[in-house]
Phi, psi and omega in degrees: 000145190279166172298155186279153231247137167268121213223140172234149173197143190244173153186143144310158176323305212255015166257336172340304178286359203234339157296321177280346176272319173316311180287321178315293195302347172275348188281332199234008183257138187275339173281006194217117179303311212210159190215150172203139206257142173245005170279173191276196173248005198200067189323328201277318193276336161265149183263168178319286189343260212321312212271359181270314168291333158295311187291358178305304190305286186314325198288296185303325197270030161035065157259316162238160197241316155246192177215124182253111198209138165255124203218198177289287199259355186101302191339299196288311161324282168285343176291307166313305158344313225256016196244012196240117159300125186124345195248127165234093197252147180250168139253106192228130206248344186209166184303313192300335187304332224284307195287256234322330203255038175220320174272339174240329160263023188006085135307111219233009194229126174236092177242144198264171119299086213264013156270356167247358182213146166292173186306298202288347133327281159341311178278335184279313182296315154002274163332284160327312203279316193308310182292001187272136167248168174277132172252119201262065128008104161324312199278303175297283211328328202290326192276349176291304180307321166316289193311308154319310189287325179297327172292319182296323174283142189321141185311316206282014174223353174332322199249000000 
């Protein structure tokens, strides 16, 4: 079995219920060392933006190895995630997307919609998503690397 994966995991007001069920089942999962909640203690007072952006922060500064966050559709999530350089966060609603944005786009942030799919969805992709590692491919490796180098570049050459 590969080592066991350090997970951060969020959710916004309208992500709540499907976070606490979600962090139990990474708690019990044999596949997750350690889980760290990036939500507040006080839901109402924090928005998507932070909390996507701290777990984010732990992915890089290799505090946790993923990030799991839930939000109404996912959207808010990754698009906040995807703004901390080095993250490549997905919204993914089904398996292949769930494998392909690990196995081929080494992703290292999955956020779900918990106004868009049901729980026992949500947990099985979950689920799923723990067992996927990224494979560094001649293909994947070169397009993760583009993606990266694009990221990377002085603002004034973007186009």
């Amino acid at each position: 079995m590969p080592p066991r994966l350090r997970v951060a995991i969020g959710a916004d007001r309208a992500g709540q219920q499907y976070m606490s069920v979600l962090r139990d089942d990474l708690r019990q999962n044999a596949r997750v060392a350690s889980v760290i909640n990036t939500s507040s203690d006080h839901p109402d007072a924090v928005t998507y933006p932070v909390i996507a952006c701290e777990a984010a922060r732990l992915v890089v500064e290799g505090i946790v190895d993923r990030a799991l966050l839930v939000c109404h559709t996912g959207l808010g999530m990754a698009i906040a995630a995807n703004k901390v350089p080095g993250i490549r966060a997905v919204t993914a609603h089904d398996s292949l997307s769930v494998r392909a944005s690990v196995e081929s786009n080494n992703a290292q942030v999955l956020a779900l919609g918990q106004g868009v799919i049901g729980l026992a969805a949500a947990r099985r992709l979950a689920a799923e998503w723990l067992t996927y590692r990224f494979e560094a491919t001649p293909t994947t490796a070169a397009k993760v690397d583009a993606i990266t180098a694009y990221e990377n570049r002085p603002r004034r050459h973007l186009l």
